[in-house]
Coordinates of C-alpha atoms and ligand atoms in Angstrom, one line a residue:
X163 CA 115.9 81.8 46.6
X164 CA 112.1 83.6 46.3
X165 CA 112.4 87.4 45.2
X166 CA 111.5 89.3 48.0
X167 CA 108.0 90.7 48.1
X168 CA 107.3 94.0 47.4
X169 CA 105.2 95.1 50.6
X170 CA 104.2 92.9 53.6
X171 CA 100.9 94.2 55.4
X172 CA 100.9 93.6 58.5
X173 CA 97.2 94.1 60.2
X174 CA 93.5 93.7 58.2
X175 CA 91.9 95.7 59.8
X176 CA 89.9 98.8 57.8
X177 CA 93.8 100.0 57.0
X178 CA 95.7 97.2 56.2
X179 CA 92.6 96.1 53.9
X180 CA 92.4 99.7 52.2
X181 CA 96.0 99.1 51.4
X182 CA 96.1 95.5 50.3
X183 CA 93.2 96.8 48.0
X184 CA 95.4 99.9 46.7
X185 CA 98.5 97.5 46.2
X186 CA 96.4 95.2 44.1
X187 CA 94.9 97.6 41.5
X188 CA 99.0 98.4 41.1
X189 CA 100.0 95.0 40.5
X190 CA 102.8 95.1 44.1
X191 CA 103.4 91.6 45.1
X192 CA 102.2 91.4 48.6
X193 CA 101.2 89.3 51.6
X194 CA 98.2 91.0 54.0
X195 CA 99.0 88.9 57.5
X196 CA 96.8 89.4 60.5
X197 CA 97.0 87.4 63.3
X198 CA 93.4 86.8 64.8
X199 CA 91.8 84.2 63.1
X200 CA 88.2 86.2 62.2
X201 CA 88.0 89.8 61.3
X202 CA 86.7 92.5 63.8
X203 CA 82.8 91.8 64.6
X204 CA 82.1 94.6 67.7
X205 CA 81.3 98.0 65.9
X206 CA 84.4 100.0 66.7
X207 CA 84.1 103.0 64.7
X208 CA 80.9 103.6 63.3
X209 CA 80.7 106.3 61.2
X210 CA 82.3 106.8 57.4
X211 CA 83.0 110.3 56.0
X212 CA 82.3 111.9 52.9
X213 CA 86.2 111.6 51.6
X214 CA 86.4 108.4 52.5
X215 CA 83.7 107.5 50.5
X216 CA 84.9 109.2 47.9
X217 CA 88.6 107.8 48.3
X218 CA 87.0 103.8 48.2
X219 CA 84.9 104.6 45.3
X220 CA 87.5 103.5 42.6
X221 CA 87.3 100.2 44.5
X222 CA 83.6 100.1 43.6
X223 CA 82.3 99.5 47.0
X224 CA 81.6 102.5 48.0
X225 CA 77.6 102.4 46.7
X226 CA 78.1 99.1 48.7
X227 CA 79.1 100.6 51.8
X228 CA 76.1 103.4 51.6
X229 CA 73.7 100.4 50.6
X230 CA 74.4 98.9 54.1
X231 CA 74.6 102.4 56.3
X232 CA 73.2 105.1 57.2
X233 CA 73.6 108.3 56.3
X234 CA 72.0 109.7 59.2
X235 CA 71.8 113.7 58.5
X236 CA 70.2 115.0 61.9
X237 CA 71.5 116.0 65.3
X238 CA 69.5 115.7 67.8
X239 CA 70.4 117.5 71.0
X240 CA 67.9 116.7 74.0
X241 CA 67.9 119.6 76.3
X242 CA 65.5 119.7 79.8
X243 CA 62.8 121.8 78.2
X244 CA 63.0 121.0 74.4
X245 CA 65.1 119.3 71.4
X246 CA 67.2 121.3 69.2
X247 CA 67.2 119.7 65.7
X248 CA 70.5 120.6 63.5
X249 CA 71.6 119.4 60.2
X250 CA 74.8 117.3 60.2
X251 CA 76.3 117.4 56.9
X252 CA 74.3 119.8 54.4
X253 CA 74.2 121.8 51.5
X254 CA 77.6 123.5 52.8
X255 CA 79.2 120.5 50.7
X256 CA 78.2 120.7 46.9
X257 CA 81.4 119.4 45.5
X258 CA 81.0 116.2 46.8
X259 CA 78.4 112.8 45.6
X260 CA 78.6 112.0 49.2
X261 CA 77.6 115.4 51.3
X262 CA 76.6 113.1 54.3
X263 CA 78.2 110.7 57.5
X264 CA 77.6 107.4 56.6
X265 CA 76.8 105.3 60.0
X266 CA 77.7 101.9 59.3
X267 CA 79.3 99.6 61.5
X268 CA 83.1 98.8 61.3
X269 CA 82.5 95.3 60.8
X270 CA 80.3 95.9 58.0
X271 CA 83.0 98.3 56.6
X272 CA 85.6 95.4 56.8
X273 CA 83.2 92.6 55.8
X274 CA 83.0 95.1 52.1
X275 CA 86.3 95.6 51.9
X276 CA 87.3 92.0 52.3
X277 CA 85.0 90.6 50.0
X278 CA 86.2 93.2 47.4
X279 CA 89.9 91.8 47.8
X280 CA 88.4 88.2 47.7
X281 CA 87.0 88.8 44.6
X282 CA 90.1 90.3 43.3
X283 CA 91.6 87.3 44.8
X284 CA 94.0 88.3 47.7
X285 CA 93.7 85.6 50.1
X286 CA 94.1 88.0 53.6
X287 CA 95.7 85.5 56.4
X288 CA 94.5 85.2 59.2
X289 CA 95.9 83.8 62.3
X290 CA 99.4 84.7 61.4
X291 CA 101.3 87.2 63.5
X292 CA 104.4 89.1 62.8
X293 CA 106.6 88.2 65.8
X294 CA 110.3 89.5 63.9
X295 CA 111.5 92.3 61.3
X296 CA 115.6 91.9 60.5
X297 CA 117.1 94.3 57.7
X298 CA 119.1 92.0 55.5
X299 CA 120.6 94.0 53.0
X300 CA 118.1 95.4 50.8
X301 CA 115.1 93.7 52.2
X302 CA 113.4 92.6 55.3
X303 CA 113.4 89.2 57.1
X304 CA 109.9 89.1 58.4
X305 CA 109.0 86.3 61.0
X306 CA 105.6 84.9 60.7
X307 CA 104.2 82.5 62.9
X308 CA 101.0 80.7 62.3
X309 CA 98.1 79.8 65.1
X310 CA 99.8 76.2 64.6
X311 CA 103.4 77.3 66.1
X312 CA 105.2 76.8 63.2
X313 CA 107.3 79.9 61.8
X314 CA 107.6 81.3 58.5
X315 CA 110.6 83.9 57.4
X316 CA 109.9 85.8 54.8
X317 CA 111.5 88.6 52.2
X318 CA 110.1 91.8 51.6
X319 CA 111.4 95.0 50.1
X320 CA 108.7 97.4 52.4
X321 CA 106.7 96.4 55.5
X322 CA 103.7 98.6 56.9
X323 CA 102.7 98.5 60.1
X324 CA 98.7 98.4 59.6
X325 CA 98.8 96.6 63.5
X326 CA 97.1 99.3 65.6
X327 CA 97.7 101.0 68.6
X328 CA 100.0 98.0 70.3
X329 CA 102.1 97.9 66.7
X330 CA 104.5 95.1 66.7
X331 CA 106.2 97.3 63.2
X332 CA 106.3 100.2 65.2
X333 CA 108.4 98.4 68.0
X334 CA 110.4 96.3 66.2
X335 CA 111.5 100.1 64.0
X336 CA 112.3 101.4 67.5
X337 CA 109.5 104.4 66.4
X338 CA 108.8 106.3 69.8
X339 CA 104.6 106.4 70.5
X340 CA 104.4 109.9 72.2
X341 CA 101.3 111.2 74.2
X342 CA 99.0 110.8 77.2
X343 CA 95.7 108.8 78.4
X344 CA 92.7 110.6 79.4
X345 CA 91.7 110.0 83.5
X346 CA 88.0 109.3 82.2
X347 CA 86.5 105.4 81.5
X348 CA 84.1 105.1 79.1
X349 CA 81.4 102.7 78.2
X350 CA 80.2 101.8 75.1
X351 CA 77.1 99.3 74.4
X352 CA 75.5 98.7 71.1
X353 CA 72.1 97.4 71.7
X354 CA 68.3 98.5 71.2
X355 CA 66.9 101.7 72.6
X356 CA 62.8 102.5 73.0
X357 CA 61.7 106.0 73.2
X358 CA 64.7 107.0 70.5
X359 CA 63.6 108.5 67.2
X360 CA 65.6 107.0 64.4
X361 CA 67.8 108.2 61.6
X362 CA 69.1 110.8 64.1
X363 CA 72.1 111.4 66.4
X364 CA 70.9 112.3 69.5
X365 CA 72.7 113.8 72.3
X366 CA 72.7 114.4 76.3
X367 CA 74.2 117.2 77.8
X368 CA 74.9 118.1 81.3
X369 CA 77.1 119.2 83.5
X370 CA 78.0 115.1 84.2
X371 CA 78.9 114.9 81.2
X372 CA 77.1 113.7 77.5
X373 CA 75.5 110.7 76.5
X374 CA 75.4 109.8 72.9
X375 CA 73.2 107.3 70.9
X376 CA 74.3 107.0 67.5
X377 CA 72.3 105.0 64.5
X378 CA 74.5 101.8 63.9
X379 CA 71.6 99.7 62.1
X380 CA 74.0 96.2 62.4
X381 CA 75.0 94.4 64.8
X382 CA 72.4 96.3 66.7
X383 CA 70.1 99.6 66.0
X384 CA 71.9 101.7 68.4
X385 CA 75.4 102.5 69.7
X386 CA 75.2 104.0 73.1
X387 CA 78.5 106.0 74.4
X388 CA 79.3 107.7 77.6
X389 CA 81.4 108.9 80.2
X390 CA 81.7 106.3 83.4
X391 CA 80.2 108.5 85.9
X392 CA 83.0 109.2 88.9
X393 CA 80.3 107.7 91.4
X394 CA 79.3 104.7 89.8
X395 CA 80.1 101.3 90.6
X396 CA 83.6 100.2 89.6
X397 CA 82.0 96.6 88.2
X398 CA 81.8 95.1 84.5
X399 CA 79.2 96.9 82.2
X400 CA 75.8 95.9 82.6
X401 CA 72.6 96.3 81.0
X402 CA 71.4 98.1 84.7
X403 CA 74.1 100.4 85.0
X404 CA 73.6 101.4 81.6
X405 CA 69.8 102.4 82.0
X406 CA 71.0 104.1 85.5
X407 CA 73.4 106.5 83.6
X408 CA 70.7 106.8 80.7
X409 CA 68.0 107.7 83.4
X410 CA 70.5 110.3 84.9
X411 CA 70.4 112.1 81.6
X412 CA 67.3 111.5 79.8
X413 CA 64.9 110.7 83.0
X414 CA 62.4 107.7 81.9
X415 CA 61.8 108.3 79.1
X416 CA 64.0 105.6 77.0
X417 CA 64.7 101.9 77.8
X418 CA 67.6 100.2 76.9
X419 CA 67.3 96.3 75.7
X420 CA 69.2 93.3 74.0
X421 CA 72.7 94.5 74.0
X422 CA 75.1 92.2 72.0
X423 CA 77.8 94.5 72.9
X424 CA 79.3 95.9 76.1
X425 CA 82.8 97.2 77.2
X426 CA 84.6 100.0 78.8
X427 CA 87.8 101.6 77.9
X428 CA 90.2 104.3 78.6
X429 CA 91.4 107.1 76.1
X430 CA 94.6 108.1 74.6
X431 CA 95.9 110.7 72.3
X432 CA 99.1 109.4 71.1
X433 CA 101.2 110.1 67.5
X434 CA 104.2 107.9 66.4
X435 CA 107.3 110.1 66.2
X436 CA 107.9 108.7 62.4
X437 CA 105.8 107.3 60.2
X438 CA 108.9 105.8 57.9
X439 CA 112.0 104.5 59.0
X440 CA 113.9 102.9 56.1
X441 CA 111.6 100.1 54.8
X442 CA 108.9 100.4 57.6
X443 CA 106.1 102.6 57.4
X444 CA 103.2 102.9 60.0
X445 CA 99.8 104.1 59.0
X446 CA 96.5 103.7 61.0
X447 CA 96.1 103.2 64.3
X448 CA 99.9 102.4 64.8
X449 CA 100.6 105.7 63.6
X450 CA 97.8 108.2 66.0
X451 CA 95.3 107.0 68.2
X452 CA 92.8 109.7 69.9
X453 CA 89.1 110.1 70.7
X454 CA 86.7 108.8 69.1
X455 CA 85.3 112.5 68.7
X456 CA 84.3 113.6 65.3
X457 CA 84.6 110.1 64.2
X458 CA 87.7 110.4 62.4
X459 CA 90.4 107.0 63.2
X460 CA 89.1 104.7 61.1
X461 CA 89.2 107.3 58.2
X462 CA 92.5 108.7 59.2
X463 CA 94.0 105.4 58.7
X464 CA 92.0 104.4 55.6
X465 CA 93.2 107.8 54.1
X466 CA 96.7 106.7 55.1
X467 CA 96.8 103.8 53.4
X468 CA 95.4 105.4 50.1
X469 CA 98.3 107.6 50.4
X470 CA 101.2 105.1 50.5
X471 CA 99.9 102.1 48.8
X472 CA 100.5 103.7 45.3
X473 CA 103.7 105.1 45.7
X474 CA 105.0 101.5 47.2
X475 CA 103.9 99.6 44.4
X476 CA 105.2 101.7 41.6
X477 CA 108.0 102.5 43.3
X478 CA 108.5 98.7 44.0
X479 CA 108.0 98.6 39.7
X480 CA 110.6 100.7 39.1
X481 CA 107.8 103.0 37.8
X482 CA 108.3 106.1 40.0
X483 CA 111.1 107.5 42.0
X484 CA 112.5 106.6 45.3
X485 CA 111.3 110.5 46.6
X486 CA 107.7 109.2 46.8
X487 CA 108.2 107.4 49.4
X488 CA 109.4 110.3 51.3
X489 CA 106.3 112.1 50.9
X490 CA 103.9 109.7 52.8
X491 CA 105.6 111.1 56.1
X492 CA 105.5 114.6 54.7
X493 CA 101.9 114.9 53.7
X494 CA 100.4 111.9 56.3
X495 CA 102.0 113.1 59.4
X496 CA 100.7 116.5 59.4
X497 CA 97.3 115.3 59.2
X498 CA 97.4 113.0 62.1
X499 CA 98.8 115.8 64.1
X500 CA 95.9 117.7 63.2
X501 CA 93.6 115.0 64.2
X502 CA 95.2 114.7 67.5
X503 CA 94.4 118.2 67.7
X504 CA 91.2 118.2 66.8
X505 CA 90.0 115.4 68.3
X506 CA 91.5 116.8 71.7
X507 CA 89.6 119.9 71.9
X508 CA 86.4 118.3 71.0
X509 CA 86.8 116.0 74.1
X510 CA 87.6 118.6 76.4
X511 CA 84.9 120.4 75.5
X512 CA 82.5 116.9 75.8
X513 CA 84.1 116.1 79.1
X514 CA 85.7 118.7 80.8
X515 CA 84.6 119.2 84.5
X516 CA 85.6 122.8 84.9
X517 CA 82.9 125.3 85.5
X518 CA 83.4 127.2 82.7
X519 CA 83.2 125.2 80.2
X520 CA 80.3 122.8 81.6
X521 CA 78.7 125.9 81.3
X522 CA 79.5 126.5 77.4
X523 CA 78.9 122.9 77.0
X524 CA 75.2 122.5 78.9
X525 CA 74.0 126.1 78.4
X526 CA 75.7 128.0 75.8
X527 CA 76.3 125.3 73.1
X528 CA 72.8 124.6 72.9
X529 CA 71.7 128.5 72.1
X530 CA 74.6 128.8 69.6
X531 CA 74.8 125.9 67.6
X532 CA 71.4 126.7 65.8
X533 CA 72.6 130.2 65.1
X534 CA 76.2 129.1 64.2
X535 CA 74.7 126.8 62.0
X536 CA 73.2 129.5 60.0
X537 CA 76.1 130.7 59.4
X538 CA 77.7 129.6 56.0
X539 CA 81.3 130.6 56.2
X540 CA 82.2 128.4 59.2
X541 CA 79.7 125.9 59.3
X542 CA 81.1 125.1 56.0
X543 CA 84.9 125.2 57.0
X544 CA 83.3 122.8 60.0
X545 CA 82.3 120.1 57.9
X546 CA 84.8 120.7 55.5
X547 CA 87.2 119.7 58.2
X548 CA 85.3 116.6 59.9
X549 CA 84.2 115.2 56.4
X550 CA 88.2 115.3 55.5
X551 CA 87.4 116.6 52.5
X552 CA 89.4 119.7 53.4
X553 CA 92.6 117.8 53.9
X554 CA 95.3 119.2 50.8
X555 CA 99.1 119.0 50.3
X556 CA 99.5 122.3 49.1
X557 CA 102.5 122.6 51.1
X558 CA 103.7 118.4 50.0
X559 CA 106.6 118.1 48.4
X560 CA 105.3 116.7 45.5
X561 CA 102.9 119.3 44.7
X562 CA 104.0 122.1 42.3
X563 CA 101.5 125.3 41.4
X564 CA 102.3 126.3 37.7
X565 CA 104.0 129.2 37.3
X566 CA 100.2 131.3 36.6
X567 CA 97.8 129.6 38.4
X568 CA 94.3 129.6 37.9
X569 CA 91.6 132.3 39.6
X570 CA 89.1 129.9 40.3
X571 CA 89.0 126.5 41.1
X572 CA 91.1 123.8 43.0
X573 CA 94.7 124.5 43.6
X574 CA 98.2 122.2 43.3
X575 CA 97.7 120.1 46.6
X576 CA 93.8 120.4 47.0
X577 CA 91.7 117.1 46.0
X578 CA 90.1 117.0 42.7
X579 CA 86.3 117.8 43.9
X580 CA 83.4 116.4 42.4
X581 CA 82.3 119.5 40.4
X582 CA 81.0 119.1 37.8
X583 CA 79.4 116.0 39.1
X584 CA 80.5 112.7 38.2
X585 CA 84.2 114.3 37.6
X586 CA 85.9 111.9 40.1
X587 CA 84.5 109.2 38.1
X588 CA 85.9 109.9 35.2
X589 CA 89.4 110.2 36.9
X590 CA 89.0 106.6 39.1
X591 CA 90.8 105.1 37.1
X592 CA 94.5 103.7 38.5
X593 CA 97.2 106.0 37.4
X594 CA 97.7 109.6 37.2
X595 CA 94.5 111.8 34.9
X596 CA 96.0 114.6 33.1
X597 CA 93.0 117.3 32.8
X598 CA 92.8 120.0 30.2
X599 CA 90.2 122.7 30.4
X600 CA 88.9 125.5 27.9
X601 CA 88.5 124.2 23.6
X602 CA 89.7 121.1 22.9
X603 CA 91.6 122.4 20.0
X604 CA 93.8 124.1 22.0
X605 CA 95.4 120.8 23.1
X606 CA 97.3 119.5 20.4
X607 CA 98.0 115.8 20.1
X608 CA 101.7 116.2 18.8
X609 CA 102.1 118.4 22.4
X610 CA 100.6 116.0 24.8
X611 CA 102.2 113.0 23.1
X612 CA 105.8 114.8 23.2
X613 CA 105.1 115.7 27.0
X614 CA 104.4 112.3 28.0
X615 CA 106.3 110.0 25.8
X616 CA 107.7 107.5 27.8
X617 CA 104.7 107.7 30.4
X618 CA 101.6 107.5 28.4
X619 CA 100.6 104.0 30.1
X620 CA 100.1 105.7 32.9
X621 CA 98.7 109.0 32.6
X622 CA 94.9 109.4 30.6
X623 CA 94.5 112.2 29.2
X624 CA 90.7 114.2 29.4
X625 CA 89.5 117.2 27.7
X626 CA 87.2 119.1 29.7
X627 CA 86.1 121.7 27.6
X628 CA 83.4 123.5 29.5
X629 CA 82.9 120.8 32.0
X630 CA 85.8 121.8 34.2
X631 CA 86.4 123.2 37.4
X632 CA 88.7 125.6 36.1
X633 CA 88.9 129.0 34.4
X634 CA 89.9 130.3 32.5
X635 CA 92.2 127.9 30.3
X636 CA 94.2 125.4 32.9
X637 CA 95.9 122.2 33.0
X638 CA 96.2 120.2 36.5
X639 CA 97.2 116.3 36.9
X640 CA 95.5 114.1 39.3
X641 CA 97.6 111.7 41.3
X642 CA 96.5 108.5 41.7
X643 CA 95.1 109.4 45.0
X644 CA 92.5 111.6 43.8
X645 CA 95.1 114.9 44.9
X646 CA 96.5 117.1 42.4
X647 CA 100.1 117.3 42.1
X648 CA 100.4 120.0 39.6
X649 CA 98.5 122.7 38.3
X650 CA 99.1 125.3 36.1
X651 CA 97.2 128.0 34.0
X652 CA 97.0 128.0 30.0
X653 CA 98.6 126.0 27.4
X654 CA 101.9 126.2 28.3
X655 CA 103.4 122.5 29.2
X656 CA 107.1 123.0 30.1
X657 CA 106.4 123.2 34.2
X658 CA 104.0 120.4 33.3
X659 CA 106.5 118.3 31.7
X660 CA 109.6 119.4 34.6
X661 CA 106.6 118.1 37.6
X662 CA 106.8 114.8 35.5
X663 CA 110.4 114.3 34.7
X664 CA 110.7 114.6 38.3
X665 CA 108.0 112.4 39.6
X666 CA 106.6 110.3 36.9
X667 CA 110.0 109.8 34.6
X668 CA 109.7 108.4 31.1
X669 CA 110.5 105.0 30.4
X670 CA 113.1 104.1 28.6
X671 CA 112.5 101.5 25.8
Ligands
LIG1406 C1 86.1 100.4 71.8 C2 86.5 101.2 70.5 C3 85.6 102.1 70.0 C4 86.0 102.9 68.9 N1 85.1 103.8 68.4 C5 85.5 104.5 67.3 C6 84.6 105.4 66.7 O1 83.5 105.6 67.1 N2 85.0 106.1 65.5 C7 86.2 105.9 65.0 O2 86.6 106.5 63.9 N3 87.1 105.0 65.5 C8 86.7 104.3 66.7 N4 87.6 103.4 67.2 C9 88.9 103.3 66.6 C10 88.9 102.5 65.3 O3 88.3 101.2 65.7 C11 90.3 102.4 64.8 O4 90.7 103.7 64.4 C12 90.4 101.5 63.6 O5 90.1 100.2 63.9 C13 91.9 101.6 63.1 O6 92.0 100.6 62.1 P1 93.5 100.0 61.9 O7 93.2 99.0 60.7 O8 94.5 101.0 61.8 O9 93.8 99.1 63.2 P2 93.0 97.9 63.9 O10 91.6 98.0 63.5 O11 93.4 98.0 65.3 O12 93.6 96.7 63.2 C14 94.9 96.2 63.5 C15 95.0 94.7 63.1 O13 96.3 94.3 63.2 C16 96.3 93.0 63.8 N5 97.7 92.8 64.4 C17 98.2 93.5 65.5 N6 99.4 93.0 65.7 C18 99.7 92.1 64.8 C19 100.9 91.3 64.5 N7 102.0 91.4 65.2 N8 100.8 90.4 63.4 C20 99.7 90.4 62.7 N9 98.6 91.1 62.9 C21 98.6 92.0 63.9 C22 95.2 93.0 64.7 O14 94.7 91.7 64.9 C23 94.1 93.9 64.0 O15 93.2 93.1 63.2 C24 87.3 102.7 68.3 C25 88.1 101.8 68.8 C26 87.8 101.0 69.9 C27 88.7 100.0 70.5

């Protein structure tokens, strides 16, 4: 009998290919199933954000993914007597290599990611579903049936549900998908647009409703997106419907041509009660699905999967405790709550019918935003919290402040910005990145070596000297996710050495 597999992935889509990535720099043993028999080529989600990029760069495809995009940095907001110009991301982020939205069409994110797993050699199958998950002891019978008929069962220690909003993982772990649809249709085209200025977002705003055009580049130059008006025609999208609804905003002035995509769909804002039950663990679409406001699924789930795939393999490895596995829910769940959230207001706001906020929406918004965006303070906390790079897990618990903590500079929980630059570099290596700021003579070898005796495979060590984000003297240790679990101020190593007895416990030889 075949030793069960560490992980089955269920789904390639961006998620389950983020993950498969993730478990192969860690050495799991792992199968990446999906059961259509050609990756996504419609655009889906469109846009990539700054933490994202950051969070695929140890892959080395992020300069990939940029050299395909683009990183469109201007709003355009088309108003009936003028055009209001703002910036999208700017100079509010400075601790990041990537202070802009990428567009770039999902497609073209997963055609990247799965060439990088074919040239590490994971072989992503393809027109094998999941159709059954049975606990067996300490693994996981998993059904798989190919396009063929025939069916496959097969061992595995964990499964994820990477299988979107209509999870099979999710069902089969009797997790509960809690939420509502929104009344409102949508229609979405991707297709070419005269009369548009590029490398901008531009936007429509009335009291219908608001009409987007966003730079895609590939399959097409534009993606169109808009509400289905309540008195249009109930038929399939078309080409002269589209231009009706485009004249309805925008007069005559653009014309719409050569779509190669077309559709409508309904909204929902839904969360999955649990993201883990025993071995099963949900992430992406099957664990939140919401509006497509602030651009934020695709990276949700990508950041999900950057979160768990680490702690599965080298918990599989025997490498790191069982409690890891705990914290996925702990740190993972809050932020798709706050996504729902989010992504909730900011399509009431775009949609809502009642009077008073059409009015914000067509009248006010268009006054304020320029002088909001003045504003430093919370234009900054704005993009802080679309680009993701806000996201921390102070609050995790695996994330321990020292006993003095630093007066300056990230905190236990925060991610490891990019300041000074190239920082996050230097830490993308797999494995956890001890940091030591201030002289380097204050770090002693004999110290370090006795802290992490046992544990030294995994954890590089890097003097900072006057290249860090901290002062005055600190220590903090980046988990392999680019978060950092513990930090502490000075030289003193004894909280640093009970965090990693804890989570990262020496090997015995
Ligand atoms: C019309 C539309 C427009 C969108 N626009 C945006 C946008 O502008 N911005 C944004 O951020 N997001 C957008 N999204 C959402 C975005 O596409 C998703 O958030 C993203 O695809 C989630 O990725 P995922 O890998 O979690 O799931 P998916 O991309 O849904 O991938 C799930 C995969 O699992 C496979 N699968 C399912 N069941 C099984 C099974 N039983 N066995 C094997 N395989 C299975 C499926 O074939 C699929 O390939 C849009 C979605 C749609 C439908």
């Amino acid at each position: 009998m075949t030793a069960p597999l560490d992980v089955l992935v269920v789904g390639a889509g961006p998620t389950g290919l983020a993950l498969a990535a993730q478990l192969r720099t860690y050495g799991a043993s792992f199968r990446i199933v999906d059961r259509s028999v050609d990756r996504v080529r419609e655009s889906r989600a469109l846009a990539i954000q700054p933490r994202t990029l950051e969070a695929l760069a140890p892959f080395g495809v992020t300069d990939e993914l940029i050299e395909r995009g683009n990183p469109a940095m201007q709003l355009r907001m088309h108003l009936p007597r003028r055009v209001v110009q703002l910036p999208l991301f700017d100079i509010g982020l400075t601790d990041t290599a990537y202070p802009f939205l990428l567009f770039l069409s999902q497609a073209e994110t997963e055609s990247v990611l799965s060439e990088h797993l074919r040239d590490q050699d994971v072989d992503v199958e393809r027109g094998t579903e999941l159709v059954g998950l049975e606990r067996t002891g300490s693994s996981v019978t998993c059904r798989l049936r190919s396009g063929d008929g025939s069916e496959e069962a097969v061992a595995a220690t964990y499964v994820v549900g990477c299988d979107g909003a209509h999870s099979t993982v999710r069902a089969q772990a009797g997790i509960g998908f809690e939420g509502y649809a929104y009344p409102q249709t949508f229609l979405l085209a991707d297709l070419e647009v005269d009369g548009l200025e590029p490398d901008a977002v531009h936007t429509y705003m009335t009291g219908a409703g608001v009409l987007f055009f966003f730079p895609l580049g590939s399959p097409a130059t534009w993606r169109m997106l808009t509400m289905r008006p309540s008195d249009a025609p109930d038929t399939q999208v078309n080409l002269g419907l589209l231009q009706e609804i485009t004249d309805g905003y925008a007069g005559d002035r653009l014309a719409l041509r050569d779509p190669v995509w077309m559709t409508d769909f309904r909204l929902h804002n839904r969360g999955a009660a649990r993201y883990r039950s025993g071995p099963f663990f949900l992430a992406g679409d099957a664990a939140h699905i919401h509006s497509p406001a602030g651009a934020q699924g695709m990276n949700t789930g990508i950041q999900d999967a950057l979160n768990l795939g680490w702690k599965l393999a080298l918990v599989s490895q025997g490498r790191a405790p069982e409690g890891w596995l705990g914290t996925y829910e702990a740190e993972r769940a809050p932020v798709g709550r706050s996504v729902l959230r989010f992504t909730d207001r900011a399509f009431t706001i775009g949609t809502s019918s009642n009077p008073v906020i059409r009015f914000a929406r067509t009248r006010l918004a268009p006054r304020l935003a320029p002088l909001a965006l003045r504003a430093t303070r919370p234009r900054g906390l704005v993009f802080r919290t679309v680009s993701e790079l806000g996201i921390h897990y102070r609050h995790g618990p695996a994330t321990t402040a020292g006993p003095q903590h630093p007066r300056r500079g990230p905190r236990a929980g925060d991610r490891l910005p990019d300041l000074p630059r190239g920082l996050q570099a230097r830490t993308a290596g797999p494995g956890w990145h001890l940091l030591l700021s201030g002289p380097s003579a204050l770090w002693s070898d004999e110290l370090l070596a006795s802290v992490l005796m046992g544990r030294d495979d995994l954890v590089d060590v890097h003097r900072l000297g006057d290249e860090s984000p901290w002062r005055p003297v600190t220590h903090g240790l980046v988990r392999p996710d680019g978060y950092l679990g513990y930090v502490a101020r000075g030289t003193h190593l004894e909280g640093l050495r009970a965090y990693l007895d804890r989570w990262l416990p020496a090997q015995r030889v």
